[in-house]
């Protein structure tokens, strides 16, 4: 059975849990990272020299990098659904996965860490405010791109929605100012119709 290492409040682990559930792949999960440790143990470093989560082991393959794991699982179990067969369609989804990591994550991570994992007296207000502004700009771009689309790849839910969907939830759940973006709101509402999203992503922020 597929093995997954990572704590459930890690956004990168949540992407993998969401994909596994969408694809109905059975798995065994071991808590790892932050308070659980494990990531510095020699056996773990051998699998993942970065000492980060998630890592999976599946059928002789050891893999880290959450988006790569989502792509692998989608290709293996979701051809024609999470993994569009048409290369152009797939590139569209891939692009949103990369964008979530390259543009949304660097904006939102300092906000999340500042407001959720840092005591008020130690917060870097400027880093938080900068992140709030950059995240607003990123989601304005998403708002524009969602015109005529139910999901980032078009009419159907795909792997392209998984990394982005985890950030959309965090952005909505953080106690920050957000511009009113009706398409992003409708997209978030659509994602919430998916039981796997509610179960693995929409957890209290911690
Ligand atoms: N680019 C990597 C980032 C992995 C990463 O930074 N994971 C964080 C959790 S979201 C981590 O391992 N933090 C340290 C820890 O949990 O001990 C991925 O997408 O998998």
Short mmCIF file of N, CA and C in Angstrom, two decimals, residues 48-182:
data_model
loop_
_atom_site.label_atom_id
_atom_site.label_comp_id
_atom_site.label_asym_id
_atom_site.label_seq_id
_atom_site.Cartn_x
_atom_site.Cartn_y
_atom_site.Cartn_z
N UNK A 48 14.27 11.47 1.68
CA UNK A 48 14.05 12.88 1.32
C UNK A 48 15.15 13.72 1.96
N UNK A 49 16.21 14.03 1.22
CA UNK A 49 17.36 14.75 1.80
C UNK A 49 17.02 16.16 2.24
N UNK A 50 15.85 16.68 1.86
CA UNK A 50 15.45 18.02 2.28
C UNK A 50 14.89 18.03 3.70
N UNK A 51 14.50 16.86 4.21
CA UNK A 51 13.91 16.82 5.54
C UNK A 51 12.60 17.58 5.61
N UNK A 52 11.84 17.60 4.54
CA UNK A 52 10.54 18.28 4.50
C UNK A 52 9.44 17.24 4.29
N UNK A 53 8.21 17.67 4.47
CA UNK A 53 7.07 16.80 4.15
C UNK A 53 6.27 17.46 3.03
N UNK A 54 5.60 16.65 2.19
CA UNK A 54 5.39 15.21 2.23
C UNK A 54 6.47 14.43 1.49
N UNK A 55 6.48 13.11 1.83
CA UNK A 55 7.20 12.12 1.03
C UNK A 55 6.26 10.93 0.86
N UNK A 56 6.30 10.31 -0.30
CA UNK A 56 5.54 9.06 -0.47
C UNK A 56 6.47 7.93 -0.92
N UNK A 57 6.01 6.72 -0.65
CA UNK A 57 6.66 5.53 -1.20
C UNK A 57 5.55 4.73 -1.85
N UNK A 58 5.71 4.41 -3.13
CA UNK A 58 4.64 3.70 -3.84
C UNK A 58 5.25 2.75 -4.84
N UNK A 59 5.07 1.47 -4.60
CA UNK A 59 5.45 0.49 -5.60
C UNK A 59 6.92 0.67 -6.04
N UNK A 60 7.82 0.86 -5.07
CA UNK A 60 9.24 0.99 -5.38
C UNK A 60 9.70 2.41 -5.70
N UNK A 61 8.77 3.33 -5.78
CA UNK A 61 9.14 4.73 -6.06
C UNK A 61 9.08 5.55 -4.77
N UNK A 62 10.17 6.27 -4.49
CA UNK A 62 10.15 7.24 -3.39
C UNK A 62 10.08 8.61 -4.03
N UNK A 63 9.12 9.43 -3.57
CA UNK A 63 8.92 10.74 -4.24
C UNK A 63 8.62 11.82 -3.22
N UNK A 64 9.27 12.99 -3.41
CA UNK A 64 8.93 14.18 -2.62
C UNK A 64 8.67 15.31 -3.60
N UNK A 65 8.27 16.47 -3.10
CA UNK A 65 7.73 17.62 -3.84
C UNK A 65 6.24 17.37 -4.09
N UNK A 66 5.42 18.12 -3.35
CA UNK A 66 3.98 17.84 -3.35
C UNK A 66 3.34 17.92 -4.74
N UNK A 67 3.73 18.92 -5.55
CA UNK A 67 3.09 19.01 -6.87
C UNK A 67 3.49 17.82 -7.75
N UNK A 68 4.74 17.39 -7.60
CA UNK A 68 5.18 16.22 -8.38
C UNK A 68 4.41 14.98 -7.94
N UNK A 69 4.15 14.88 -6.66
CA UNK A 69 3.38 13.73 -6.16
C UNK A 69 1.95 13.78 -6.72
N UNK A 70 1.35 14.97 -6.71
CA UNK A 70 -0.02 15.11 -7.25
C UNK A 70 -0.03 14.74 -8.74
N UNK A 71 0.99 15.18 -9.47
CA UNK A 71 1.06 14.85 -10.90
C UNK A 71 1.21 13.33 -11.10
N UNK A 72 2.10 12.73 -10.30
CA UNK A 72 2.33 11.28 -10.42
C UNK A 72 1.04 10.50 -10.14
N UNK A 73 0.37 10.85 -9.04
CA UNK A 73 -0.86 10.13 -8.69
C UNK A 73 -1.93 10.33 -9.75
N UNK A 74 -2.00 11.55 -10.28
CA UNK A 74 -3.02 11.84 -11.31
C UNK A 74 -2.72 11.06 -12.58
N UNK A 75 -1.44 11.00 -12.96
CA UNK A 75 -1.07 10.26 -14.18
C UNK A 75 -1.35 8.77 -14.01
N UNK A 76 -1.07 8.26 -12.80
CA UNK A 76 -1.21 6.81 -12.58
C UNK A 76 -2.67 6.39 -12.43
N UNK A 77 -3.46 7.23 -11.74
CA UNK A 77 -4.81 6.79 -11.39
C UNK A 77 -5.92 7.65 -12.00
N UNK A 78 -5.55 8.77 -12.62
CA UNK A 78 -6.61 9.70 -13.02
C UNK A 78 -6.54 10.12 -14.48
N UNK A 79 -6.03 9.23 -15.34
CA UNK A 79 -5.96 9.59 -16.78
C UNK A 79 -7.37 9.91 -17.29
N UNK A 80 -7.50 11.06 -17.91
CA UNK A 80 -8.80 11.47 -18.44
C UNK A 80 -9.66 12.21 -17.44
N UNK A 81 -9.26 12.21 -16.17
CA UNK A 81 -10.01 12.99 -15.17
C UNK A 81 -9.06 14.04 -14.57
N UNK A 82 -8.40 13.69 -13.47
CA UNK A 82 -7.46 14.67 -12.87
C UNK A 82 -6.30 14.96 -13.82
N UNK A 83 -5.95 14.00 -14.65
CA UNK A 83 -4.81 14.11 -15.58
C UNK A 83 -5.37 14.20 -17.01
N UNK A 84 -5.54 15.41 -17.54
CA UNK A 84 -6.12 15.50 -18.89
C UNK A 84 -5.23 14.80 -19.91
N UNK A 85 -5.85 14.06 -20.80
CA UNK A 85 -5.07 13.32 -21.80
C UNK A 85 -4.51 14.25 -22.88
N UNK A 86 -5.21 15.31 -23.16
CA UNK A 86 -4.76 16.24 -24.20
C UNK A 86 -3.59 17.10 -23.67
N UNK A 87 -2.43 17.08 -24.37
CA UNK A 87 -1.26 17.81 -23.86
C UNK A 87 -1.50 19.30 -23.62
N UNK A 88 -2.32 19.91 -24.47
CA UNK A 88 -2.57 21.35 -24.28
C UNK A 88 -3.39 21.58 -23.01
N UNK A 89 -4.38 20.74 -22.85
CA UNK A 89 -5.24 20.83 -21.67
C UNK A 89 -4.41 20.57 -20.40
N UNK A 90 -3.50 19.59 -20.51
CA UNK A 90 -2.66 19.25 -19.36
C UNK A 90 -1.69 20.38 -19.03
N UNK A 91 -1.16 21.01 -20.07
CA UNK A 91 -0.23 22.12 -19.85
C UNK A 91 -0.93 23.27 -19.13
N UNK A 92 -2.19 23.47 -19.46
CA UNK A 92 -2.97 24.52 -18.80
C UNK A 92 -3.05 24.23 -17.29
N UNK A 93 -3.31 22.97 -16.96
CA UNK A 93 -3.41 22.59 -15.53
C UNK A 93 -2.05 22.68 -14.86
N UNK A 94 -1.02 22.21 -15.54
CA UNK A 94 0.35 22.27 -15.03
C UNK A 94 0.74 23.70 -14.68
N UNK A 95 0.38 24.60 -15.58
CA UNK A 95 0.72 26.01 -15.40
C UNK A 95 0.14 26.54 -14.08
N UNK A 96 -1.08 26.14 -13.76
CA UNK A 96 -1.70 26.64 -12.51
C UNK A 96 -1.07 26.00 -11.29
N UNK A 97 -0.59 24.78 -11.44
CA UNK A 97 0.12 24.14 -10.32
C UNK A 97 1.42 24.90 -10.05
N UNK A 98 2.14 25.22 -11.11
CA UNK A 98 3.41 25.96 -10.94
C UNK A 98 3.14 27.37 -10.42
N UNK A 99 2.08 27.96 -10.91
CA UNK A 99 1.75 29.34 -10.48
C UNK A 99 1.41 29.38 -8.99
N UNK A 100 0.68 28.38 -8.54
CA UNK A 100 0.33 28.33 -7.10
C UNK A 100 1.62 28.33 -6.27
N UNK A 101 2.61 27.57 -6.73
CA UNK A 101 3.86 27.46 -5.96
C UNK A 101 4.75 28.69 -6.13
N UNK A 102 4.80 29.22 -7.34
CA UNK A 102 5.77 30.30 -7.60
C UNK A 102 5.22 31.68 -7.23
N UNK A 103 3.90 31.84 -7.24
CA UNK A 103 3.33 33.17 -7.03
C UNK A 103 2.47 33.27 -5.77
N UNK A 104 1.58 32.29 -5.57
CA UNK A 104 0.68 32.40 -4.40
C UNK A 104 1.41 32.02 -3.11
N UNK A 105 2.16 30.92 -3.16
CA UNK A 105 2.80 30.46 -1.92
C UNK A 105 3.74 31.51 -1.31
N UNK A 106 4.63 32.14 -2.09
CA UNK A 106 5.53 33.12 -1.46
C UNK A 106 4.78 34.33 -0.89
N UNK A 107 3.61 34.65 -1.46
CA UNK A 107 2.82 35.76 -0.92
C UNK A 107 2.12 35.36 0.37
N UNK A 108 1.50 34.19 0.36
CA UNK A 108 0.62 33.82 1.47
C UNK A 108 1.34 33.19 2.66
N UNK A 109 2.49 32.54 2.41
CA UNK A 109 3.16 31.83 3.50
C UNK A 109 3.58 32.77 4.65
N UNK A 110 4.16 33.96 4.37
CA UNK A 110 4.50 34.84 5.50
C UNK A 110 3.27 35.33 6.26
N UNK A 111 2.14 35.42 5.56
CA UNK A 111 0.90 35.85 6.23
C UNK A 111 0.41 34.73 7.15
N UNK A 112 0.40 33.53 6.61
CA UNK A 112 -0.05 32.37 7.39
C UNK A 112 0.85 32.18 8.62
N UNK A 113 2.15 32.17 8.40
CA UNK A 113 3.08 31.95 9.51
C UNK A 113 2.98 33.09 10.52
N UNK A 114 2.86 34.31 10.01
CA UNK A 114 2.79 35.47 10.91
C UNK A 114 1.55 35.44 11.78
N UNK A 115 0.40 35.16 11.18
CA UNK A 115 -0.86 35.28 11.92
C UNK A 115 -1.25 34.00 12.65
N UNK A 116 -0.79 32.87 12.16
CA UNK A 116 -1.25 31.60 12.76
C UNK A 116 -0.19 30.96 13.65
N UNK A 117 1.07 31.08 13.25
CA UNK A 117 2.10 30.31 13.98
C UNK A 117 3.10 31.19 14.72
N UNK A 118 2.80 32.48 14.82
CA UNK A 118 3.71 33.39 15.54
C UNK A 118 2.92 34.15 16.59
N UNK A 119 3.39 34.20 17.84
CA UNK A 119 2.66 34.96 18.85
C UNK A 119 2.62 36.45 18.49
N UNK A 120 1.52 37.16 18.86
CA UNK A 120 1.35 38.54 18.42
C UNK A 120 2.57 39.43 18.64
N UNK A 121 3.25 39.29 19.77
CA UNK A 121 4.37 40.19 20.08
C UNK A 121 5.58 39.94 19.19
N UNK A 122 5.61 38.83 18.52
CA UNK A 122 6.79 38.51 17.68
C UNK A 122 6.49 38.67 16.19
N UNK A 123 5.30 39.15 15.84
CA UNK A 123 4.92 39.21 14.42
C UNK A 123 5.66 40.30 13.67
N UNK A 124 6.01 39.99 12.41
CA UNK A 124 6.63 40.98 11.52
C UNK A 124 5.49 41.60 10.70
N UNK A 125 4.98 42.74 11.18
CA UNK A 125 3.78 43.34 10.58
C UNK A 125 4.00 43.68 9.11
N UNK A 126 5.23 44.16 8.79
CA UNK A 126 5.49 44.56 7.40
C UNK A 126 5.45 43.35 6.46
N UNK A 127 6.07 42.25 6.91
CA UNK A 127 6.06 41.03 6.08
C UNK A 127 4.63 40.55 5.87
N UNK A 128 3.82 40.66 6.93
CA UNK A 128 2.41 40.22 6.81
C UNK A 128 1.67 41.13 5.83
N UNK A 129 1.83 42.43 6.00
CA UNK A 129 1.10 43.38 5.12
C UNK A 129 1.54 43.22 3.65
N UNK A 130 2.84 43.04 3.44
CA UNK A 130 3.33 42.84 2.07
C UNK A 130 2.71 41.59 1.45
N UNK A 131 2.66 40.53 2.25
CA UNK A 131 2.09 39.28 1.78
C UNK A 131 0.61 39.41 1.45
N UNK A 132 -0.11 40.13 2.30
CA UNK A 132 -1.56 40.34 2.07
C UNK A 132 -1.75 41.06 0.73
N UNK A 133 -0.92 42.06 0.46
CA UNK A 133 -1.02 42.82 -0.78
C UNK A 133 -0.68 41.95 -2.00
N UNK A 134 0.41 41.20 -1.87
CA UNK A 134 0.83 40.34 -3.01
C UNK A 134 -0.20 39.24 -3.26
N UNK A 135 -0.78 38.69 -2.19
CA UNK A 135 -1.79 37.64 -2.37
C UNK A 135 -3.02 38.24 -3.06
N UNK A 136 -3.39 39.45 -2.67
CA UNK A 136 -4.56 40.11 -3.30
C UNK A 136 -4.30 40.27 -4.80
N UNK A 137 -3.08 40.68 -5.15
CA UNK A 137 -2.75 40.84 -6.58
C UNK A 137 -2.83 39.50 -7.31
N UNK A 138 -2.32 38.46 -6.67
CA UNK A 138 -2.33 37.14 -7.31
C UNK A 138 -3.78 36.69 -7.53
N UNK A 139 -4.62 36.85 -6.52
CA UNK A 139 -6.00 36.38 -6.67
C UNK A 139 -6.80 37.26 -7.64
N UNK A 140 -6.38 38.51 -7.83
CA UNK A 140 -7.01 39.34 -8.88
C UNK A 140 -6.73 38.72 -10.25
N UNK A 141 -5.50 38.21 -10.41
CA UNK A 141 -5.14 37.56 -11.68
C UNK A 141 -5.96 36.30 -11.88
N UNK A 142 -6.17 35.56 -10.80
CA UNK A 142 -7.01 34.35 -10.89
C UNK A 142 -8.44 34.75 -11.27
N UNK A 143 -8.94 35.81 -10.65
CA UNK A 143 -10.30 36.30 -10.94
C UNK A 143 -10.48 36.53 -12.45
N UNK A 144 -9.49 37.17 -13.01
CA UNK A 144 -9.55 37.47 -14.45
C UNK A 144 -9.53 36.16 -15.27
N UNK A 145 -8.68 35.25 -14.85
CA UNK A 145 -8.52 34.01 -15.62
C UNK A 145 -9.70 33.06 -15.49
N UNK A 146 -10.49 33.22 -14.44
CA UNK A 146 -11.62 32.31 -14.26
C UNK A 146 -12.83 32.70 -15.11
N UNK A 147 -12.71 33.76 -15.86
CA UNK A 147 -13.84 34.16 -16.72
C UNK A 147 -14.21 33.00 -17.67
N UNK A 148 -15.43 32.57 -17.63
CA UNK A 148 -15.89 31.49 -18.51
C UNK A 148 -15.41 30.11 -18.10
N UNK A 149 -14.80 30.00 -16.92
CA UNK A 149 -14.28 28.69 -16.47
C UNK A 149 -14.86 28.34 -15.10
N UNK A 150 -15.21 27.06 -14.92
CA UNK A 150 -15.64 26.61 -13.60
C UNK A 150 -14.43 26.22 -12.75
N UNK A 151 -13.41 25.70 -13.43
CA UNK A 151 -12.18 25.28 -12.75
C UNK A 151 -11.02 25.85 -13.55
N UNK A 152 -9.79 25.77 -13.01
CA UNK A 152 -8.70 26.45 -13.72
C UNK A 152 -8.45 25.87 -15.12
N UNK A 153 -8.76 24.57 -15.29
CA UNK A 153 -8.56 23.97 -16.62
C UNK A 153 -9.77 24.09 -17.53
N UNK A 154 -10.83 24.67 -17.06
CA UNK A 154 -12.04 24.82 -17.89
C UNK A 154 -13.27 24.31 -17.18
N UNK A 155 -13.98 23.39 -17.83
CA UNK A 155 -15.26 22.92 -17.27
C UNK A 155 -15.08 21.88 -16.17
N UNK A 156 -13.96 21.15 -16.24
CA UNK A 156 -13.81 20.00 -15.33
C UNK A 156 -12.75 20.23 -14.26
N UNK A 157 -12.99 19.65 -13.09
CA UNK A 157 -12.01 19.65 -12.01
C UNK A 157 -10.80 18.81 -12.45
N UNK A 158 -9.60 19.26 -12.12
CA UNK A 158 -8.38 18.54 -12.53
C UNK A 158 -7.29 18.72 -11.48
N UNK A 159 -6.14 18.11 -11.75
CA UNK A 159 -4.99 18.28 -10.84
C UNK A 159 -4.59 19.75 -10.71
N UNK A 160 -4.90 20.54 -11.70
CA UNK A 160 -4.56 21.97 -11.67
C UNK A 160 -5.24 22.71 -10.53
N UNK A 161 -6.36 22.15 -10.06
CA UNK A 161 -7.10 22.83 -8.98
C UNK A 161 -6.58 22.47 -7.60
N UNK A 162 -5.75 21.44 -7.53
CA UNK A 162 -5.41 20.93 -6.19
C UNK A 162 -4.46 21.86 -5.42
N UNK A 163 -3.27 22.18 -5.95
CA UNK A 163 -2.43 23.11 -5.17
C UNK A 163 -3.13 24.46 -4.96
N UNK A 164 -3.72 24.98 -6.00
CA UNK A 164 -4.38 26.29 -5.91
C UNK A 164 -5.52 26.27 -4.90
N UNK A 165 -6.31 25.19 -4.93
CA UNK A 165 -7.46 25.08 -4.02
C UNK A 165 -7.04 25.14 -2.56
N UNK A 166 -5.87 24.57 -2.24
CA UNK A 166 -5.42 24.61 -0.84
C UNK A 166 -5.13 26.06 -0.43
N UNK A 167 -4.57 26.85 -1.36
CA UNK A 167 -4.27 28.25 -1.04
C UNK A 167 -5.54 29.11 -1.01
N UNK A 168 -6.50 28.79 -1.85
CA UNK A 168 -7.76 29.55 -1.85
C UNK A 168 -8.42 29.41 -0.47
N UNK A 169 -8.39 28.19 0.08
CA UNK A 169 -8.98 28.01 1.42
C UNK A 169 -8.22 28.85 2.45
N UNK A 170 -6.89 28.76 2.44
CA UNK A 170 -6.12 29.50 3.46
C UNK A 170 -6.36 31.00 3.35
N UNK A 171 -6.40 31.47 2.13
CA UNK A 171 -6.62 32.91 1.91
C UNK A 171 -7.98 33.32 2.48
N UNK A 172 -8.99 32.48 2.25
CA UNK A 172 -10.34 32.80 2.72
C UNK A 172 -10.45 32.68 4.24
N UNK A 173 -9.67 31.78 4.83
CA UNK A 173 -9.81 31.51 6.26
C UNK A 173 -8.98 32.47 7.12
N UNK A 174 -7.98 33.12 6.54
CA UNK A 174 -7.14 34.03 7.33
C UNK A 174 -7.91 35.31 7.66
N UNK A 175 -7.59 35.87 8.81
CA UNK A 175 -8.26 37.10 9.26
C UNK A 175 -7.53 38.31 8.64
N UNK A 176 -7.79 38.55 7.35
CA UNK A 176 -7.12 39.61 6.60
C UNK A 176 -8.13 40.32 5.70
N UNK A 177 -7.70 41.48 5.17
CA UNK A 177 -8.54 42.18 4.18
C UNK A 177 -8.36 41.52 2.83
N UNK A 178 -9.48 41.30 2.16
CA UNK A 178 -9.43 40.70 0.81
C UNK A 178 -10.29 41.51 -0.13
N UNK A 179 -9.84 41.69 -1.38
CA UNK A 179 -10.73 42.33 -2.35
C UNK A 179 -11.91 41.40 -2.64
N UNK A 180 -13.02 41.99 -3.04
CA UNK A 180 -14.20 41.15 -3.35
C UNK A 180 -14.00 40.59 -4.76
N UNK A 181 -13.89 39.29 -4.88
CA UNK A 181 -13.64 38.66 -6.18
C UNK A 181 -14.70 37.59 -6.39
N UNK A 182 -15.70 37.91 -7.21
CA UNK A 182 -16.87 37.03 -7.28
C UNK A 182 -16.56 35.68 -7.93
#
